[in-house]
PDB file of C-alpha atoms in Angstrom:
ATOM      1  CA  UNK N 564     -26.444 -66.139  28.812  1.00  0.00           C
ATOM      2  CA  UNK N 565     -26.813 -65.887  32.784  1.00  0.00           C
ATOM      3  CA  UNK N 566     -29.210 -69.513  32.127  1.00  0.00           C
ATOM      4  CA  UNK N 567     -26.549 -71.145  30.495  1.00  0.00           C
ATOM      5  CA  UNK N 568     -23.946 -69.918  33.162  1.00  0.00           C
ATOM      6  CA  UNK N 569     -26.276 -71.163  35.829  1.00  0.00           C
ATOM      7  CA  UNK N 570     -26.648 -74.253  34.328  1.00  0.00           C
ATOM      8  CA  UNK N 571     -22.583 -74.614  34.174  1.00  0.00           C
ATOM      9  CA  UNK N 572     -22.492 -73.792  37.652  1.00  0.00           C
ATOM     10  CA  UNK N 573     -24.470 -76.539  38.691  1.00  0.00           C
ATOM     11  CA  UNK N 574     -22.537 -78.950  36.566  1.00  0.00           C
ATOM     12  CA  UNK N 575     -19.264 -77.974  38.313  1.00  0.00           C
ATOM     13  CA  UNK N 576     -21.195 -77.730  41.922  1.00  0.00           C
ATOM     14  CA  UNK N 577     -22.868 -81.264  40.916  1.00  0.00           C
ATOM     15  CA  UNK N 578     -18.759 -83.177  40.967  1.00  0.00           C
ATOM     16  CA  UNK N 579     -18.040 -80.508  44.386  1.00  0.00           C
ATOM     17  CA  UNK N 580     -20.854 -79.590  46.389  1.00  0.00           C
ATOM     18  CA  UNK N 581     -18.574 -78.004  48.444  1.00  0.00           C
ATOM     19  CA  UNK N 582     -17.265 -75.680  45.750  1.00  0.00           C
ATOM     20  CA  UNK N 583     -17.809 -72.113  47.517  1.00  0.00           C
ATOM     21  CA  UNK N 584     -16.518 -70.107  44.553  1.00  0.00           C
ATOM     22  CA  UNK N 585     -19.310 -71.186  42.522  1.00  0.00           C
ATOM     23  CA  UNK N 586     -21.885 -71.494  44.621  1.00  0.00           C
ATOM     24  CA  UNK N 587     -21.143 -67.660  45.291  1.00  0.00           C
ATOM     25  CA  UNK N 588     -20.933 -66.897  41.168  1.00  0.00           C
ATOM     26  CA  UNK N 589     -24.612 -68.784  41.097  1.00  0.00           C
ATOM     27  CA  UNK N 590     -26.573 -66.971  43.684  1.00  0.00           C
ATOM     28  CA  UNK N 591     -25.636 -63.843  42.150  1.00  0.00           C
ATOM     29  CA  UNK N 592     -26.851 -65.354  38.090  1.00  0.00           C
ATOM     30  CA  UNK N 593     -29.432 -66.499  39.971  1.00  0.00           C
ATOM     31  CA  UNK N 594     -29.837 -62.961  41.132  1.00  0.00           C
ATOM     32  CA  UNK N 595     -29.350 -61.194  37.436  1.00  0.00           C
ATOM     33  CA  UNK N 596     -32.270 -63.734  36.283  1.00  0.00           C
ATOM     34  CA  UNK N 597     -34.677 -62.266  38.436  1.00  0.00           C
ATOM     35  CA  UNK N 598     -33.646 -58.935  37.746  1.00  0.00           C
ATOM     36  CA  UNK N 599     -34.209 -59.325  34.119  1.00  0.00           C
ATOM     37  CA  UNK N 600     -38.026 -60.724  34.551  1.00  0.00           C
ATOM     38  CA  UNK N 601     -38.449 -57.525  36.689  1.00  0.00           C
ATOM     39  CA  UNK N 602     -37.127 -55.295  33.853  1.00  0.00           C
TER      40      UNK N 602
ATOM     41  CA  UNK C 470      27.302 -42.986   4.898  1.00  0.00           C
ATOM     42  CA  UNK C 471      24.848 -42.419   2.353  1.00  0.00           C
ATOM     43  CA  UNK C 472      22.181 -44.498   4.124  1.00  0.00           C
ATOM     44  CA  UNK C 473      23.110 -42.656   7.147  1.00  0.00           C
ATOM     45  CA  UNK C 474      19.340 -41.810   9.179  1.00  0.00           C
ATOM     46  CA  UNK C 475      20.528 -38.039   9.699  1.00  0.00           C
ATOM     47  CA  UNK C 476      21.732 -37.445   6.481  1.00  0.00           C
ATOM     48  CA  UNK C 477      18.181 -38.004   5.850  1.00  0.00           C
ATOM     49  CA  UNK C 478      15.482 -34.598   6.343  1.00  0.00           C
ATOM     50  CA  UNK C 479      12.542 -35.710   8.571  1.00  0.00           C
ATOM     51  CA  UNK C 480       9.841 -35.833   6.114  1.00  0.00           C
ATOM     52  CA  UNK C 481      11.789 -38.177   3.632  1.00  0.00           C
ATOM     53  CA  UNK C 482      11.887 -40.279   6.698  1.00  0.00           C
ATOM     54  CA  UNK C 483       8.033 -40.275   7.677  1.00  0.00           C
ATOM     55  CA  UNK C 484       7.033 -40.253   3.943  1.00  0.00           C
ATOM     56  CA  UNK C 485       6.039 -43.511   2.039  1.00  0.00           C
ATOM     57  CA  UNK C 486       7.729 -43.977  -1.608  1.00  0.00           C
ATOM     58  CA  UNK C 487       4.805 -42.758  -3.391  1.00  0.00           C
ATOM     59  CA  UNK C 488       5.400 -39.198  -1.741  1.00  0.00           C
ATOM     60  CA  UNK C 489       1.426 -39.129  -1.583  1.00  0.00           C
ATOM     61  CA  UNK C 490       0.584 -35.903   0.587  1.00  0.00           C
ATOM     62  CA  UNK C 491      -2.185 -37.467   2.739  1.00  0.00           C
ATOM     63  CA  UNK C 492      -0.229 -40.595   3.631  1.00  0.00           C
ATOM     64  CA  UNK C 493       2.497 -38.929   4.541  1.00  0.00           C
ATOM     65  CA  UNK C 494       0.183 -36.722   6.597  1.00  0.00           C
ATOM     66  CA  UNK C 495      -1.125 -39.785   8.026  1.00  0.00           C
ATOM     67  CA  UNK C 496       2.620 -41.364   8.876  1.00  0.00           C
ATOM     68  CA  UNK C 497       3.844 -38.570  10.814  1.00  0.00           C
ATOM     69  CA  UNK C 498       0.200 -37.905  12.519  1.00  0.00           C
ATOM     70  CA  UNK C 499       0.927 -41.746  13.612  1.00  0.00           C
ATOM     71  CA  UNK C 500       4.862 -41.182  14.355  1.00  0.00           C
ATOM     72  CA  UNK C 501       3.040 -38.725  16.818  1.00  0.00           C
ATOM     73  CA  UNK C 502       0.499 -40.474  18.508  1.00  0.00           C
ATOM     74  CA  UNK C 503       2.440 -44.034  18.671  1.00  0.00           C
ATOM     75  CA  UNK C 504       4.720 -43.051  21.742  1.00  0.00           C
ATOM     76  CA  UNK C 505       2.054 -41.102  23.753  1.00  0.00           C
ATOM     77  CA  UNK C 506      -0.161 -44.643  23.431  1.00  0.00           C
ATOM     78  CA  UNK C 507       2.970 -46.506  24.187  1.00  0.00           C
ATOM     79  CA  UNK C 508       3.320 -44.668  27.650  1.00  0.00           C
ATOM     80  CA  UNK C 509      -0.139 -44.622  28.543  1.00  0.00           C
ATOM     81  CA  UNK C 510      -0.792 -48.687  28.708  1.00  0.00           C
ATOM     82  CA  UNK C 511      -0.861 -51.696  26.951  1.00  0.00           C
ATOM     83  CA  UNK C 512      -5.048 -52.043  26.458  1.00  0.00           C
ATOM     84  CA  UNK C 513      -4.026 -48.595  24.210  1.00  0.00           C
ATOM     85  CA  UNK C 514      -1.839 -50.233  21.834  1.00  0.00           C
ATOM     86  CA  UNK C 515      -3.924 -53.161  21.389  1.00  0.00           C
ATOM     87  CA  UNK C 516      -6.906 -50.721  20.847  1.00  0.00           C
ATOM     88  CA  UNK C 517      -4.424 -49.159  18.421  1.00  0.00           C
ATOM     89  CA  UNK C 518      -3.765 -51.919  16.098  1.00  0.00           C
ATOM     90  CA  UNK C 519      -7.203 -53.357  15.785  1.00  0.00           C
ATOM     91  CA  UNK C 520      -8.454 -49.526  14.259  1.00  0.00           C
ATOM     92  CA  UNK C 521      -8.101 -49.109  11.084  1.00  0.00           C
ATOM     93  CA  UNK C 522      -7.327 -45.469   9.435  1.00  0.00           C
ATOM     94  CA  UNK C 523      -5.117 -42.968  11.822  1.00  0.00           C
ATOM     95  CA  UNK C 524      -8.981 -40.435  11.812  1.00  0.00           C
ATOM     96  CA  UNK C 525     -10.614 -43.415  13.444  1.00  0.00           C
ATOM     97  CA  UNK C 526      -7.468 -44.259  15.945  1.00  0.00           C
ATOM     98  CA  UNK C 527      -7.829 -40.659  17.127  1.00  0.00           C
ATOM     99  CA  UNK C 528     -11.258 -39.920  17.455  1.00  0.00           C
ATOM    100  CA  UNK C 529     -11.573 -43.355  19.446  1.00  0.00           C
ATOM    101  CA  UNK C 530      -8.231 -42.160  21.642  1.00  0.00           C
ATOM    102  CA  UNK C 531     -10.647 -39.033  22.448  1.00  0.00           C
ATOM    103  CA  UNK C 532     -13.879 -41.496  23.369  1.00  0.00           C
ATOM    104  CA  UNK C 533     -11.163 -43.351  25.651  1.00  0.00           C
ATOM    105  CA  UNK C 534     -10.535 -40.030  27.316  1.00  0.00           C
ATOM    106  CA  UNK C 535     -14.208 -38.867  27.531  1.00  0.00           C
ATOM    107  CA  UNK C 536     -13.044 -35.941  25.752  1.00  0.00           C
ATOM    108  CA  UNK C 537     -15.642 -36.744  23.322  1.00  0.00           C
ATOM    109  CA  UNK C 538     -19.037 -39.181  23.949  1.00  0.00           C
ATOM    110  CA  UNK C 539     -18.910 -41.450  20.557  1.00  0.00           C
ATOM    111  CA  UNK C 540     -17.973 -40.264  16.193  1.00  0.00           C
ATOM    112  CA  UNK C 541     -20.441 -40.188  13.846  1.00  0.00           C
ATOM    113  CA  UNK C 542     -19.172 -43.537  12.509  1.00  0.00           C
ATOM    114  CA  UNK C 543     -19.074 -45.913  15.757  1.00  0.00           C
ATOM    115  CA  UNK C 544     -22.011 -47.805  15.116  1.00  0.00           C
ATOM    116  CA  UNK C 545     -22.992 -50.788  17.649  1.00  0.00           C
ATOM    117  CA  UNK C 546     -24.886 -53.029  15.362  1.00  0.00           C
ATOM    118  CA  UNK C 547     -23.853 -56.341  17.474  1.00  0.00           C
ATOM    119  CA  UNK C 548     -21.344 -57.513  19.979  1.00  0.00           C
ATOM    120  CA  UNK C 549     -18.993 -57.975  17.945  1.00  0.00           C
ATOM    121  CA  UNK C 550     -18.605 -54.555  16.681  1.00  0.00           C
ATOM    122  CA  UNK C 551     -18.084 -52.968  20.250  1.00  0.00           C
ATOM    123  CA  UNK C 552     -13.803 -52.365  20.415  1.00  0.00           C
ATOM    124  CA  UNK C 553     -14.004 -53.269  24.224  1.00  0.00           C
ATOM    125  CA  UNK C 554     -15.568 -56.345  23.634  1.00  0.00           C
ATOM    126  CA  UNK C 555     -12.450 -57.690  21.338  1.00  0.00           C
ATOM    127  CA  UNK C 556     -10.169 -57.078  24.362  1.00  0.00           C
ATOM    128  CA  UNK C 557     -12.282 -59.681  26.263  1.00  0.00           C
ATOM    129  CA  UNK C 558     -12.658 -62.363  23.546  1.00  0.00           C
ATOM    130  CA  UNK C 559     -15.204 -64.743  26.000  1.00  0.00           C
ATOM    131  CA  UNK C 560     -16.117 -66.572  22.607  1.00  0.00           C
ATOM    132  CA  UNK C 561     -12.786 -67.832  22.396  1.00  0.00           C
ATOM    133  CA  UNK C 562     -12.480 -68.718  25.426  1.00  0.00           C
ATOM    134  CA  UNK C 563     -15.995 -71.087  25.833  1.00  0.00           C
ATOM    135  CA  UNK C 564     -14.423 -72.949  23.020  1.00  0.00           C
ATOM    136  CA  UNK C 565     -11.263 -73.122  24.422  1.00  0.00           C
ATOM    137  CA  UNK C 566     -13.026 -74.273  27.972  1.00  0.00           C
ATOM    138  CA  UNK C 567     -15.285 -76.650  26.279  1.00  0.00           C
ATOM    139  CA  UNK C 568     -12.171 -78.318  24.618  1.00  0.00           C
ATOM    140  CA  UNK C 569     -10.360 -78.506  28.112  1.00  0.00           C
ATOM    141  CA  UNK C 570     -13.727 -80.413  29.517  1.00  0.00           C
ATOM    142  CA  UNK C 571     -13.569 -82.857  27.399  1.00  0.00           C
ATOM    143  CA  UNK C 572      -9.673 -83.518  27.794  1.00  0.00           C
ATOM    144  CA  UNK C 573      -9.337 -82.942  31.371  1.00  0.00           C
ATOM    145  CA  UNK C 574      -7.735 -85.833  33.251  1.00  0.00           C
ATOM    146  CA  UNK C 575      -9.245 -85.455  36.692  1.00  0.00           C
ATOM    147  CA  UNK C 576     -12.753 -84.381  38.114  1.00  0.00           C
ATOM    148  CA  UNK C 577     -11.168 -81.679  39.640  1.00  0.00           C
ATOM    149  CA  UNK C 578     -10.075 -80.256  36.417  1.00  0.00           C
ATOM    150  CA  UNK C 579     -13.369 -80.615  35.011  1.00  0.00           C
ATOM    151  CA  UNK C 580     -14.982 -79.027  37.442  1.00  0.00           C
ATOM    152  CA  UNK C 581     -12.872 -75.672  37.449  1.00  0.00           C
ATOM    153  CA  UNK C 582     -13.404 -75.996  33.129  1.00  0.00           C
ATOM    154  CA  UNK C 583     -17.052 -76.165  33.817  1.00  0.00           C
ATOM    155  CA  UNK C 584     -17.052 -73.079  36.612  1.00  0.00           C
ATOM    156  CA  UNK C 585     -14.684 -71.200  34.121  1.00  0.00           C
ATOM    157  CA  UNK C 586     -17.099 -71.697  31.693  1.00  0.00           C
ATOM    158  CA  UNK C 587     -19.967 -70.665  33.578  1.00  0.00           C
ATOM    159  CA  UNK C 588     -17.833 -67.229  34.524  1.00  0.00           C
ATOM    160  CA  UNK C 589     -17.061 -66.612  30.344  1.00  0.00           C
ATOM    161  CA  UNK C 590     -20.831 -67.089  30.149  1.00  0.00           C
ATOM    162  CA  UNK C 591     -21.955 -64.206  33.194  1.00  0.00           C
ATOM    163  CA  UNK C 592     -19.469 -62.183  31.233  1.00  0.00           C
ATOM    164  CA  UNK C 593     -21.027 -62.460  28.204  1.00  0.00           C
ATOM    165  CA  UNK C 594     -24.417 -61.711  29.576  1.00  0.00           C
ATOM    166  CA  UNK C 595     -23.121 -58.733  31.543  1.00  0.00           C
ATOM    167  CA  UNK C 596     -21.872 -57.629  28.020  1.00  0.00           C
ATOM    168  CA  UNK C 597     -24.704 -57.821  26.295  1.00  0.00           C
ATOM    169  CA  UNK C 598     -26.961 -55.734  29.274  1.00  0.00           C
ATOM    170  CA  UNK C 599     -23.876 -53.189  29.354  1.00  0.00           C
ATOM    171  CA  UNK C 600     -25.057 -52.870  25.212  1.00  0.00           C
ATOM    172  CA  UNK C 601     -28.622 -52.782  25.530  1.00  0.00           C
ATOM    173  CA  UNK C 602     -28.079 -49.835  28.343  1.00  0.00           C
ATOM    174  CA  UNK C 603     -26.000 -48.053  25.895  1.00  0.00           C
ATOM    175  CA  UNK C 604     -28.038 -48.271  23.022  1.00  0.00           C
ATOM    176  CA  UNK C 605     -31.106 -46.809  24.705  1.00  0.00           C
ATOM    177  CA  UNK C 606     -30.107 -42.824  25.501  1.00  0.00           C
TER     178      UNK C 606
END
């Protein structure tokens, strides 16, 4: 779920690269990704 | 004045036609319970109405409280089947997001579908972590 919601952040960063909200929202799926391959 | 409310007793009132003992238990156990959730919020009614018998509405008024930790019936076979999650709904709303994508009329639009989408989806995930927690004690 956190894979597909990174990839739908880059979609919506990919028309505004200046989209701050989302860049924000992606560091931290980014974040729960890593986690998980920790666990 | 013969259909009069208070020349009614209470229990005729409460009772169903059948005058079956349990139901009518059941009526005035909800008659009860109905304000009290009424007061405390509007997540309780909703909560409320998607439970089915009045033993189930109570017991899961108790988990709500942390009087109790979870009934012997609340079984969390999938998502689905978790009462908080139908409060949240994220399926419905992907769909509803993926049909807004497709429609939107400027790349601004489609860009805040596509970051709303991405938000349902982080939801869901944090959903399905917040089970997997739970169903490992």
């Amino acid at each position: 779920m956190y894979e597909k919601a990174i990839e739908y952040y880059k979609k919506s960063l990919k028309i505004d690269p200046k989209f701050e909200k989302a860049k924000y929202n992606l560091k931290k799926a980014i974040e729960k990704v890593c986690h998980k391959q920790r666990d | 004045m013969g259909t009069c409310l208070s020349s009614q007793p209470f229990y005729l009132l409460l009772s169903s036609q059948g005058g079956h003992p349990w139901i009518d238990f059941t009526w005035g156990f909800q008659a009860l319970i109905y304000p009290i959730y009424k007061v405390s919020g509007l997540s309780g009614i909703i909560l409320f109405k998607t439970l089915k018998s009045p033993y189930q509405k109570f017991t899961f008024m108790l988990m709500e409280k942390r009087i109790i930790k979870r009934p012997f019936f609340y079984f969390e076979k999938s998502l689905k089947s978790n009462p908080y999650y139908k409060n949240f709904r994220l399926e419905k709303a992907i769909k509803h997001f993926r049909r807004a994508v497709l429609i939107a009329k400027d790349r601004e639009d489609e860009k805040k579908n596509y970051y709303n989408l991405g938000n349902c989806y982080f939801g869901l995930g944090c959903m399905k972590r917040l089970l997997n927690i739970i169903k490992s004690p």
